[in-house]
Amino acid sequence: MNLILLGAPGAGKGTQAEIICKELNIPAISTGNMLRAAVKAGTEYGLKAKAAMDAGDLVSDEIVIGILKDRIKEPDAQNGFILDGFPRTVPQAEALDAMGVTIDKVVEISVADEKIQQRLSGRRVCESCGNSYHVDFKPTKVEGICDACGGKTVIRKDDEPATVLDRLKTYHEKTAPLKDYYAKQGKLVTVEGQEGIEETSKLTLAAIEG
Ligand code: AP5
């Protein structure tokens, strides 16, 4: 099964992808995580992506389509995958179609902008392994320390309030049109993401299986 999780920054795509990939036994593929790893490693495309990411803007379609195309060829993705953060523009969705990838369902996690700001201001991520937490809704067992690897948890650079506003604007202008794109293909299902993490997982799984 090939799935797409669509939603504003902070809607909970990464959180749900992590839960659902275990349920369905398929990998979660996050272009955001791949780009952050490339920035950290200082690769050529990481260097190109950094300025756009820091500004809350999108990285060029060319770079992102290239890394996604390579990733879905890997052996673990041959029985299906969950895309988190891709596609983010209509040209990216068209590129996915042109790759011959059949998407079974597109689940939009819908959360109001005001709630997004609250979520992102409390998010903490592990600087070593990238695991994501929330100070109130998904706290680490020991404050400031990643449960998974013992690394230090930090605020993501693009979670600064001003950058969050820019990311929301980018989402509404460039990514939200994908709802129409996939609704026309009869693949879009919308899940209410305002509630807690567990409740949202139940709704998301029901939408996928329904
Ligand atoms: P990316 O990493 O994809 O960021 P994003 O889409 O902005 O999404 P986030 O990771 O911020 O949020 P999320 O929806 O995964 O929420 P999360 O589960 O963490 O991309 C970063 C940047 O990379 C982009 O700005 C762009 O520059 C670039 N990029 C990436 N892909 C690209 C592409 N395809 N094209 C071009 N550029 C690209 O949850 C947020 C917080 O809320 C967490 O703390 C979590 O614990 C908490 N939480 C989650 N769900 C709930 C809930 N139900 N109740 C309470 N708390 C919750």
Short mmCIF file of N, CA and C in Angstrom, two decimals, residues 3-8 11-13 16 20 83 105-113 116 171-172 175-180 182-183 187-194 200 203-204 207-208:
data_model
loop_
_atom_site.label_atom_id
_atom_site.label_comp_id
_atom_site.label_asym_id
_atom_site.label_seq_id
_atom_site.Cartn_x
_atom_site.Cartn_y
_atom_site.Cartn_z
N LEU A 3 0.93 5.21 0.58
CA LEU A 3 0.10 6.23 1.21
C LEU A 3 0.82 7.57 1.26
N ILE A 4 0.02 8.63 1.27
CA ILE A 4 0.57 9.97 1.47
C ILE A 4 -0.11 10.57 2.69
N LEU A 5 0.68 11.15 3.59
CA LEU A 5 0.11 11.94 4.69
C LEU A 5 0.28 13.41 4.32
N LEU A 6 -0.84 14.09 4.26
CA LEU A 6 -0.84 15.51 3.87
C LEU A 6 -1.27 16.33 5.07
N GLY A 7 -0.72 17.51 5.21
CA GLY A 7 -1.16 18.35 6.33
C GLY A 7 -0.17 19.47 6.57
N ALA A 8 -0.63 20.47 7.29
CA ALA A 8 0.19 21.65 7.58
C ALA A 8 1.40 21.24 8.41
N ALA A 11 1.03 19.39 11.90
CA ALA A 11 -0.30 18.75 11.99
C ALA A 11 -0.20 17.38 12.63
N GLY A 12 1.02 16.81 12.61
CA GLY A 12 1.20 15.48 13.22
C GLY A 12 1.52 14.40 12.20
N LYS A 13 1.98 14.80 11.02
CA LYS A 13 2.29 13.81 9.97
C LYS A 13 3.39 12.84 10.44
N GLN A 16 2.19 10.52 13.29
CA GLN A 16 1.29 9.45 12.81
C GLN A 16 2.03 8.48 11.90
N ILE A 20 1.84 4.49 12.31
CA ILE A 20 1.19 3.70 11.26
C ILE A 20 2.16 2.76 10.55
N LEU A 83 4.39 8.29 2.64
CA LEU A 83 5.13 9.52 2.37
C LEU A 83 4.68 10.60 3.34
N LYS A 105 -4.01 5.89 -1.16
CA LYS A 105 -4.81 6.85 -0.39
C LYS A 105 -3.97 8.04 0.04
N VAL A 106 -4.63 9.18 0.13
CA VAL A 106 -3.99 10.39 0.63
C VAL A 106 -4.77 10.83 1.85
N VAL A 107 -4.13 10.76 3.01
CA VAL A 107 -4.83 11.12 4.25
C VAL A 107 -4.40 12.53 4.66
N GLU A 108 -5.37 13.43 4.65
CA GLU A 108 -5.08 14.79 5.12
C GLU A 108 -5.37 14.87 6.61
N ILE A 109 -4.38 15.28 7.40
CA ILE A 109 -4.60 15.49 8.83
C ILE A 109 -4.89 16.98 9.01
N SER A 110 -6.13 17.26 9.41
CA SER A 110 -6.58 18.65 9.43
C SER A 110 -6.51 19.24 10.84
N VAL A 111 -5.74 20.31 10.98
CA VAL A 111 -5.57 20.98 12.29
C VAL A 111 -5.57 22.49 12.05
N ALA A 112 -6.27 23.22 12.93
CA ALA A 112 -6.34 24.69 12.78
C ALA A 112 -4.98 25.32 13.02
N ASP A 113 -4.73 26.44 12.32
CA ASP A 113 -3.42 27.11 12.41
C ASP A 113 -3.05 27.48 13.86
N ILE A 116 -1.57 24.63 15.61
CA ILE A 116 -0.26 24.32 15.04
C ILE A 116 0.82 25.09 15.80
N TYR A 171 2.50 26.63 3.22
CA TYR A 171 1.60 25.48 3.14
C TYR A 171 0.30 25.86 2.42
N HIS A 172 -0.32 26.97 2.87
CA HIS A 172 -1.62 27.34 2.28
C HIS A 172 -1.48 27.69 0.80
N THR A 175 0.98 23.99 -0.92
CA THR A 175 0.68 22.57 -0.66
C THR A 175 -0.82 22.29 -0.60
N ALA A 176 -1.59 23.21 -0.03
CA ALA A 176 -3.04 22.97 0.10
C ALA A 176 -3.71 22.64 -1.24
N PRO A 177 -3.26 23.21 -2.39
CA PRO A 177 -3.89 22.84 -3.68
C PRO A 177 -3.83 21.33 -3.97
N LEU A 178 -2.95 20.61 -3.27
CA LEU A 178 -2.88 19.16 -3.49
C LEU A 178 -4.16 18.45 -3.04
N LYS A 179 -4.90 19.10 -2.13
CA LYS A 179 -6.16 18.47 -1.68
C LYS A 179 -7.09 18.29 -2.88
N ASP A 180 -7.19 19.33 -3.70
CA ASP A 180 -8.03 19.26 -4.90
C ASP A 180 -7.48 18.23 -5.89
N TYR A 182 -5.79 15.54 -5.37
CA TYR A 182 -6.07 14.14 -5.02
C TYR A 182 -7.57 13.88 -4.85
N ALA A 183 -8.35 14.90 -4.50
CA ALA A 183 -9.80 14.71 -4.43
C ALA A 183 -10.33 14.35 -5.82
N LYS A 187 -8.91 10.03 -4.17
CA LYS A 187 -8.00 9.38 -3.20
C LYS A 187 -7.92 10.09 -1.85
N LEU A 188 -8.52 11.28 -1.76
CA LEU A 188 -8.34 12.08 -0.55
C LEU A 188 -9.33 11.70 0.55
N VAL A 189 -8.79 11.45 1.76
CA VAL A 189 -9.65 11.30 2.93
C VAL A 189 -9.13 12.29 3.99
N THR A 190 -10.05 12.97 4.66
CA THR A 190 -9.62 13.96 5.65
C THR A 190 -9.92 13.45 7.05
N VAL A 191 -8.88 13.56 7.91
CA VAL A 191 -9.01 13.11 9.29
C VAL A 191 -8.87 14.33 10.19
N GLU A 192 -9.72 14.38 11.19
CA GLU A 192 -9.67 15.48 12.16
C GLU A 192 -8.46 15.24 13.08
N GLY A 193 -7.50 16.17 13.06
CA GLY A 193 -6.27 15.96 13.84
C GLY A 193 -6.16 16.83 15.08
N GLN A 194 -7.29 17.36 15.52
CA GLN A 194 -7.27 18.30 16.65
C GLN A 194 -7.10 17.60 18.00
N THR A 200 -6.06 10.46 17.18
CA THR A 200 -5.78 10.75 15.76
C THR A 200 -5.27 9.49 15.05
N LEU A 203 -8.26 7.37 14.15
CA LEU A 203 -8.99 7.93 13.01
C LEU A 203 -8.22 7.72 11.71
N THR A 204 -6.90 7.88 11.80
CA THR A 204 -6.07 7.75 10.60
C THR A 204 -6.08 6.31 10.09
N ALA A 207 -9.32 5.53 8.50
CA ALA A 207 -9.43 6.15 7.17
C ALA A 207 -8.66 5.35 6.13
N ILE A 208 -7.51 4.81 6.54
CA ILE A 208 -6.69 4.02 5.60
C ILE A 208 -7.39 2.70 5.27
#
